[in-house]
Short mmCIF file of C-alpha atoms in Angstrom, two decimals:
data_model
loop_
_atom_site.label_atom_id
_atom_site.label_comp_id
_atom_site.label_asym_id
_atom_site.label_seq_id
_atom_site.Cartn_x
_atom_site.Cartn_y
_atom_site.Cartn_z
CA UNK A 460 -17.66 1.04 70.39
CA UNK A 461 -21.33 1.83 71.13
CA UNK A 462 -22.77 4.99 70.02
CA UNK A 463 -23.32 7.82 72.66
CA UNK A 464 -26.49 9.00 73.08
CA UNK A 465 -27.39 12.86 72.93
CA UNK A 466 -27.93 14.46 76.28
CA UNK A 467 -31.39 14.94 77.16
CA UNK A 468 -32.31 18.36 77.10
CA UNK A 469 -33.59 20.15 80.56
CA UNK A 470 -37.05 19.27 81.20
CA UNK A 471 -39.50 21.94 81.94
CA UNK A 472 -42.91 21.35 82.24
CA UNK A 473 -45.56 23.55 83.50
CA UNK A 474 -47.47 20.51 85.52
CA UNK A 475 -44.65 20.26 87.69
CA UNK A 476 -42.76 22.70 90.14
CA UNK A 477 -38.54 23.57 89.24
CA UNK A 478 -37.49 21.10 91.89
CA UNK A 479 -39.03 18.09 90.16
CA UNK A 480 -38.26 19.37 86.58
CA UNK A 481 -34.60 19.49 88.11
CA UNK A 482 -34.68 15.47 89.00
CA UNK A 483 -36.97 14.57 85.95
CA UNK A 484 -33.76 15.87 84.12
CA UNK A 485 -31.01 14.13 86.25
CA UNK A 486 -33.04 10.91 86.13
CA UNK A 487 -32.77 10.87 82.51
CA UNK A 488 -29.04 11.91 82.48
CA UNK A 489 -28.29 9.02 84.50
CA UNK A 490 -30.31 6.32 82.36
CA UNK A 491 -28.13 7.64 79.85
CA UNK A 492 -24.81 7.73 81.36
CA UNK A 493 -24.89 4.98 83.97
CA UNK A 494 -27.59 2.88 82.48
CA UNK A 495 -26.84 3.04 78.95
CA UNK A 496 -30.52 2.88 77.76
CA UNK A 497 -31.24 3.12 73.98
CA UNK A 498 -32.59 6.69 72.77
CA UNK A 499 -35.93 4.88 71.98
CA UNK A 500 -36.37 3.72 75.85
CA UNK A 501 -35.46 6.89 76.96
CA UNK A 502 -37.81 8.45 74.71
CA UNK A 503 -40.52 6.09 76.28
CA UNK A 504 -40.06 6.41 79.76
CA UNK A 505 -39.80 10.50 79.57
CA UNK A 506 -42.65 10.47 77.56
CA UNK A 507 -44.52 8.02 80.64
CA UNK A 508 -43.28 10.16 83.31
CA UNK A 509 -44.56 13.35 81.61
CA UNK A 510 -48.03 11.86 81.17
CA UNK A 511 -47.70 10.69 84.89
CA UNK A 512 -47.12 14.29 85.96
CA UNK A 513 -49.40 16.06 83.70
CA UNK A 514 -52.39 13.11 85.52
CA UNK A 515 -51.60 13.90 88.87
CA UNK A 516 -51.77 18.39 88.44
CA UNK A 517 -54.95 17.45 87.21
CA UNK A 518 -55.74 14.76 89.41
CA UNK A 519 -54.27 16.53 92.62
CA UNK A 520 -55.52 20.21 91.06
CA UNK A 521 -52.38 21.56 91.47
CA UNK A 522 -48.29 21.80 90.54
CA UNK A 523 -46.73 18.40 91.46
CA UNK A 524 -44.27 19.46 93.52
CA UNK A 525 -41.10 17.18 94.44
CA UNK A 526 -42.38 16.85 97.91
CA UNK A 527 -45.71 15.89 96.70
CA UNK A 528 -44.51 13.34 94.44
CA UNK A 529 -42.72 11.58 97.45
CA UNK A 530 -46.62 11.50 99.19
CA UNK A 531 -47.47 9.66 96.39
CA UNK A 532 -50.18 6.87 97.01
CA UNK A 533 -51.33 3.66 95.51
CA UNK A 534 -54.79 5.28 94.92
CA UNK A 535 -53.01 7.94 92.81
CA UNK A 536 -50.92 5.51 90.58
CA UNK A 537 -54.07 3.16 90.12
CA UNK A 538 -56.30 6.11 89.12
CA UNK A 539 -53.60 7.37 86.29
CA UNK A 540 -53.51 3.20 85.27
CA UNK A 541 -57.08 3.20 85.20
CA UNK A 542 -56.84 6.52 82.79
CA UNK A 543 -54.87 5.06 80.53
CA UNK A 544 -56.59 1.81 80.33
CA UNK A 545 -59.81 4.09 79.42
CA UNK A 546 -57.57 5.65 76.34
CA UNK A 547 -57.32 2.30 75.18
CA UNK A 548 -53.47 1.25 76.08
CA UNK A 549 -52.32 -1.90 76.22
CA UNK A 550 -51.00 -4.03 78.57
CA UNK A 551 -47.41 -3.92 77.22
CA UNK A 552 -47.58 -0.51 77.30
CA UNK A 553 -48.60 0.09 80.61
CA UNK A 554 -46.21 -2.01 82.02
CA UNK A 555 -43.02 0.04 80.37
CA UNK A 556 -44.48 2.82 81.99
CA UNK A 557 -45.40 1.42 85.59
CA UNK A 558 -41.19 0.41 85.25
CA UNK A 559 -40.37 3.72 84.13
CA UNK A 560 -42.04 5.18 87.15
CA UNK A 561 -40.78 3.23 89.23
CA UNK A 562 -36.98 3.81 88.03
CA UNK A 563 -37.42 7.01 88.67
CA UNK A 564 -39.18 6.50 92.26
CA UNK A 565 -35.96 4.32 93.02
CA UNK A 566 -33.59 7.52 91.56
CA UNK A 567 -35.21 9.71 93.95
CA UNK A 568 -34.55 7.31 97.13
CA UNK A 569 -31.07 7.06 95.68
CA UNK A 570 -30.47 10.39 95.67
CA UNK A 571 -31.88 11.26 99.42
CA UNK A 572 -35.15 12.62 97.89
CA UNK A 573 -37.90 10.64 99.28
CA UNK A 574 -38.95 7.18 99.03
CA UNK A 575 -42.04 6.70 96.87
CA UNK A 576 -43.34 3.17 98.11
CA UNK A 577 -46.51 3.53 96.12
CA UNK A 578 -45.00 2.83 93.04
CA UNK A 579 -43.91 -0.68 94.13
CA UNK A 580 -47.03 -1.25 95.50
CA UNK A 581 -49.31 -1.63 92.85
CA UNK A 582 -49.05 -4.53 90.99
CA UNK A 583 -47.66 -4.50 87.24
CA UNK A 584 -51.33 -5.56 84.62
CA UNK A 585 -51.27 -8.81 83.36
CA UNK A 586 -50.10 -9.32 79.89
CA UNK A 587 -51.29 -12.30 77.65
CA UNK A 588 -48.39 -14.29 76.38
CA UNK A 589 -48.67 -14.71 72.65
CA UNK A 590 -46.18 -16.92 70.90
CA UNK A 591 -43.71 -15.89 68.82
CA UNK A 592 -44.61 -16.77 64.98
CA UNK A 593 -42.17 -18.47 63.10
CA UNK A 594 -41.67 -18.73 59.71
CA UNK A 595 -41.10 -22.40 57.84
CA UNK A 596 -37.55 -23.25 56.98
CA UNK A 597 -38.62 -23.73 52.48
CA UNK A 598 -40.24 -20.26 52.84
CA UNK A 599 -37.64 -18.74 55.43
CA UNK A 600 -35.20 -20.01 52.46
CA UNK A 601 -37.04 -19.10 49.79
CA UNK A 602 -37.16 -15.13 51.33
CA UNK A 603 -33.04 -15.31 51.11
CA UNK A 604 -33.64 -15.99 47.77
CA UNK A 605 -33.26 -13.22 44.99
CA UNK A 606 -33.93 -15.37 42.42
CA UNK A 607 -37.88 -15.43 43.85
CA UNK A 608 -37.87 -11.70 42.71
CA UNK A 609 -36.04 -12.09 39.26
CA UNK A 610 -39.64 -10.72 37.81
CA UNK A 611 -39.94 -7.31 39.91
CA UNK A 612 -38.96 -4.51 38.01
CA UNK A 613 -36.26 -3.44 40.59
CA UNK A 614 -32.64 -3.15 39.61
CA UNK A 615 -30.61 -6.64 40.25
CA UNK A 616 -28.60 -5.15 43.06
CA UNK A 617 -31.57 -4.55 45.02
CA UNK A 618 -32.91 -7.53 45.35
CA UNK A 619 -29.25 -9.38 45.82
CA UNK A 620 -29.20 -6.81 48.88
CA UNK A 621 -32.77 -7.57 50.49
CA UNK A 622 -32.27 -11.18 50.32
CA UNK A 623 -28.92 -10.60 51.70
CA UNK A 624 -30.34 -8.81 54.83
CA UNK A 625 -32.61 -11.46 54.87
CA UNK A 626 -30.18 -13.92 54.75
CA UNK A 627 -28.80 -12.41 57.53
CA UNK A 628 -31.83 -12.21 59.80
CA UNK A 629 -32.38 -16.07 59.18
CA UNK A 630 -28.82 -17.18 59.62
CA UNK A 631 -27.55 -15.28 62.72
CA UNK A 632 -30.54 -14.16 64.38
CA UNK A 633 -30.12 -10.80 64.52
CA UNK A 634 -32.44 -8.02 64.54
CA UNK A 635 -33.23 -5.63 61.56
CA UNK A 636 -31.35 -3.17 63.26
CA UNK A 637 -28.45 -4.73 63.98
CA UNK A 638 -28.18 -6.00 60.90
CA UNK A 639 -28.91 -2.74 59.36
CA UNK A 640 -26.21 -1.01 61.86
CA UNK A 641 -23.27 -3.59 60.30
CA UNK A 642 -20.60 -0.89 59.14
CA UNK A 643 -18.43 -2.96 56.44
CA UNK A 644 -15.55 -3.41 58.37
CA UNK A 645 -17.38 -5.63 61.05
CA UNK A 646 -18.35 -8.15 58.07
CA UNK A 647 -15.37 -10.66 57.00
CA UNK A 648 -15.16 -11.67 53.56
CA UNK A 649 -15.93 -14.93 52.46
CA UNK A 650 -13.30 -17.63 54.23
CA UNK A 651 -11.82 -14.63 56.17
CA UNK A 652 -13.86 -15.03 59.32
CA UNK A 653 -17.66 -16.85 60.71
CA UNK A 654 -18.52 -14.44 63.56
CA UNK A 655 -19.97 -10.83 63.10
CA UNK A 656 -19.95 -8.44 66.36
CA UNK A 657 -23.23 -6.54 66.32
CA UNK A 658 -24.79 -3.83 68.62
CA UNK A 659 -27.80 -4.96 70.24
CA UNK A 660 -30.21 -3.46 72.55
CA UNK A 661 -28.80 -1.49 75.28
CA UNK A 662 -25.76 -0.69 72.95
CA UNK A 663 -24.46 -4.09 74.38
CA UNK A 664 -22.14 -6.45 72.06
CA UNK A 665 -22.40 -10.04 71.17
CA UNK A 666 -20.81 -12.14 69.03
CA UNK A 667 -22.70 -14.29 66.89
CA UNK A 668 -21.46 -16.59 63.92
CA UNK A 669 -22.45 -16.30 60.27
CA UNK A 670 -22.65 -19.01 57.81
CA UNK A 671 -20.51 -19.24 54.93
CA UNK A 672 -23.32 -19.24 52.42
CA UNK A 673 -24.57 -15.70 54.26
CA UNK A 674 -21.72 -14.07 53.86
CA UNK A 675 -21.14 -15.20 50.27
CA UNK A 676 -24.28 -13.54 49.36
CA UNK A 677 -23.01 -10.62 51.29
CA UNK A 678 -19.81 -10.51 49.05
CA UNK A 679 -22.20 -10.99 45.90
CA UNK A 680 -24.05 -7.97 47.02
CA UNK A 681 -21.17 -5.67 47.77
CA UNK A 682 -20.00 -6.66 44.12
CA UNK A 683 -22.81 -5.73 42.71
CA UNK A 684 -23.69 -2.71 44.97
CA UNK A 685 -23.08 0.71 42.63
CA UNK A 686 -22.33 3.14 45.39
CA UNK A 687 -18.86 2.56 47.36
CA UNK A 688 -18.58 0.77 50.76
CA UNK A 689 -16.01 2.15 52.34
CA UNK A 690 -14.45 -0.08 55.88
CA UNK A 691 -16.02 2.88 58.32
CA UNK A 692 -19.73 3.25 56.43
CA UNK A 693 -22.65 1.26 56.60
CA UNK A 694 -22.41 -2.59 54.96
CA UNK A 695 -26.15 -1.97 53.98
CA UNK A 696 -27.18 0.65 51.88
CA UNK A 697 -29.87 2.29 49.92
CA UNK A 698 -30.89 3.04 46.71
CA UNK A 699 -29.06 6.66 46.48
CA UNK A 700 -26.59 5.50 48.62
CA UNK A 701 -27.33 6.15 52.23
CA UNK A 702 -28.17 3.84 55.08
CA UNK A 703 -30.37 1.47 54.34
CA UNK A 704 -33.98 2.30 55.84
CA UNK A 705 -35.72 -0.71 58.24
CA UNK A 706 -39.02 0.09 56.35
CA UNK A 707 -37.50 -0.70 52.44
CA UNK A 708 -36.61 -4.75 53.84
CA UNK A 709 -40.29 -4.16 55.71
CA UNK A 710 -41.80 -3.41 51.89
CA UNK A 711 -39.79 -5.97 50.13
CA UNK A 712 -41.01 -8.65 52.62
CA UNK A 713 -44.40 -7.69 52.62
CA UNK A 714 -44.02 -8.14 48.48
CA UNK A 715 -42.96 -11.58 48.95
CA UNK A 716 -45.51 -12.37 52.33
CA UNK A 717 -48.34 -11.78 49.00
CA UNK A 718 -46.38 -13.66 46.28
CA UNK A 719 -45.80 -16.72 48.73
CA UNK A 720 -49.15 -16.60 50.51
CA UNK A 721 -47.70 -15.91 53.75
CA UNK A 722 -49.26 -14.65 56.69
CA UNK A 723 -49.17 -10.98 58.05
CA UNK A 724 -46.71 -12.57 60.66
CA UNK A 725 -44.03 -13.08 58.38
CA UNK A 726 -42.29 -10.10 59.06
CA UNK A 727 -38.41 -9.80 59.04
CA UNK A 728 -38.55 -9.64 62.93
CA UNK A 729 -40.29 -13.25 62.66
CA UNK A 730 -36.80 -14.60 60.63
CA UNK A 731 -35.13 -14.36 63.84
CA UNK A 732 -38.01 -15.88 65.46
CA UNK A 733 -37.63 -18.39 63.05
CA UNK A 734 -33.89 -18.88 63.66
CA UNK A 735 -34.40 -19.40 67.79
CA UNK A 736 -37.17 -21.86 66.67
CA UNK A 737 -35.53 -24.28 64.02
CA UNK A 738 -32.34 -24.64 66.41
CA UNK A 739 -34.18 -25.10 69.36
CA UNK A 740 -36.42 -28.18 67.42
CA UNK A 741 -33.20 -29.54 66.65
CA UNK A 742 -31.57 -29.75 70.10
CA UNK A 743 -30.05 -26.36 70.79
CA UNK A 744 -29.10 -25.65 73.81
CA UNK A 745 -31.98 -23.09 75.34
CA UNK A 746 -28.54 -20.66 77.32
CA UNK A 747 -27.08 -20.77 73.88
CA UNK A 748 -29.89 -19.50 72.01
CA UNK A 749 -30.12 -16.87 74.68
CA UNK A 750 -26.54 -15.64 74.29
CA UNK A 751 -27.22 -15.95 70.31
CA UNK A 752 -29.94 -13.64 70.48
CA UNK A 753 -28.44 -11.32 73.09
CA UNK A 754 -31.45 -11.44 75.45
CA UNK A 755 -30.92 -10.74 79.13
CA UNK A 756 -33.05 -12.93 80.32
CA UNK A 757 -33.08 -16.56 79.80
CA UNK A 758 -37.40 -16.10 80.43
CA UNK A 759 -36.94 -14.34 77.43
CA UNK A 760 -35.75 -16.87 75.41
CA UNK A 761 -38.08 -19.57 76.87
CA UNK A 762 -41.10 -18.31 75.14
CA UNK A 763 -39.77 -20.77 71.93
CA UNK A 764 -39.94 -23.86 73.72
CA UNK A 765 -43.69 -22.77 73.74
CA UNK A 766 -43.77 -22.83 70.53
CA UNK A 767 -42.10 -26.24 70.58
CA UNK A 768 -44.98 -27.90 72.67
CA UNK A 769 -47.61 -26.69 70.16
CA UNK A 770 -45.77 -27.71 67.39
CA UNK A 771 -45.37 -31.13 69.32
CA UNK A 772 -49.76 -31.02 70.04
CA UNK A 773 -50.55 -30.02 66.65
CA UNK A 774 -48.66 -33.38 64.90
CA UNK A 775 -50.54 -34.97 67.94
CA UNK A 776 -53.91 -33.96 67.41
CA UNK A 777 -53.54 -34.73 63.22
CA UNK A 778 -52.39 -38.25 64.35
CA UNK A 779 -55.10 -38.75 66.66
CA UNK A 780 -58.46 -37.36 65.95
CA UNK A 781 -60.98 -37.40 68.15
CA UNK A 782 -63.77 -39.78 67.26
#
């Protein structure tokens, strides 16, 4: 069952006038309830829509008003674009917040409240496409491997559990959180089950399937784990027994990025890069991959067969230099 996010609490900001504090706080209600957006993107877009506001009273010289905001021109959203462009944001980031405004331009029409057409027209910035960097299958396999760290003075159950996690990442794809978010229950023992449910982004489901060898060393960790693991907590945990922080597979793997001469890229995000990539380069089926990965887009999940083609020019170019 996905977890519930915590209501948002009433927004009040001085920039704006009661009436559009009023929606600012229904808008995010309903991204909550109806939308079922993570905390962190709800965090993001209140966070654009407050600097939005806080632009135009200073822009306009006055409180934004919900009538106001409904007059809203192009010239006004490219000037607060332009604004942020001159604080040094990036692309990315100014297009989450040019959708962010616009969700909440298209909540307002919704609810009978004006339409704000400027929004829509101004176009999103362009955004160069960098590929995705995976990792190669001897290192991704050597990363799983706590044997590579049988020098570091760091208790044995430690590094059984980071290579687990690791393990994990490279076998099924899954993001650190997800894997992180695993309660013990939702992980079958060894020969009791090959498919883990995991919460994804969105607090949307998927199944995915585990290899045997994964969840062996998932069995070998819980053995050797000194804290309990009880069906309801988390599968991964820490050193005093809590939930296992993103940031202590983050240190482990930038430990082993220097001991294997790997670049900066090798992160644990880039093991499930390199999971889309090695089953793509062997045939997988592109809709597949996108299910395995949970993205909602199948564009999404065509950014690998980028990485494909270079691959594919690279060989080309080593067989065939130019004269």
């Amino acid at each position: 069952m996905a977890k519930a996010q915590p209501a948002p609490a009433p927004i009040d900001l001085d920039c704006a006038a009661a009436d559009l504090n009023a929606e600012f706080t229904r808008w995010l209600a309903h991204l909550r309830a109806e939308r079922r957006l993570s905390g962190k993107t709800l965090e993001a877009y209140a966070r654009d829509l407050r600097q939005f506001l806080l632009f135009l009273s200073g822009h306009w010289g006055g409180e934004v008003t919900l009538g106001r905001f409904a007059r809203l021109e192009a010239t006004d959203v490219r000037a607060f674009m332009a604004a942020r462009r001159a604080d040094a944001i990036a692309g990315r980031s100014l297009m989450r917040a040019l959708a962010g405004l616009r969700s909440f331009g298209r909540f307002l029409e919704r609810e009978g409240k004006g339409r704000v057409g400027a929004l829509a027209a101004v176009r999103a910035p362009k955004i160069k496409k960098s590929l995705p960097k995976p990792i190669q299958i001897a290192a991704a396999k050597r990363l799983a491997d706590a044997d590579e760290r049988a020098g570091e003075d760091r208790e044995t159950w430690v590094l059984i559990r980071d290579a687990a996690v690791m393990a994990l990442l490279y076998g099924s794809g899954l993001r650190i959180s997800e894997a992180l978010g695993l309660k013990r229950r939702d992980v079958p023992a060894p020969g009791k089950g090959d498919t883990l449910i995991v919460l994804g982004k969105g607090n949307k489901t998927r199944m995915v399937p585990v290899l045997p060898s994964v969840l062996a060393q998932i069995a070998d960790y819980a053995a050797a784990c000194p804290h309990p693991l009880p069906p309801d907590g988390p599968m991964f945990l820490g050193a005093r027994g809590g939930p296992l922080s993103p940031r202590i597979i983050q240190l482990a793997m930038e430990r082993l990025r220097g001991a294997f001469g790997l670049p900066d890229s090798a992160t644990p995000h880039a093991l499930r890069h390199s999971f889309a990539t090695h089953l793509l380069t062997r045939g997988g089926d592109l809709r597949a991959i996108q299910e395995l990965l949970g993205h909602a887009s199948l564009s999404t999940t065509q950014v690998y067969t980028g990485i494909d083609t270079e691959r594919l020019l690279d060989v080309y170019a080593s067989a065939h230099p130019r004269a």
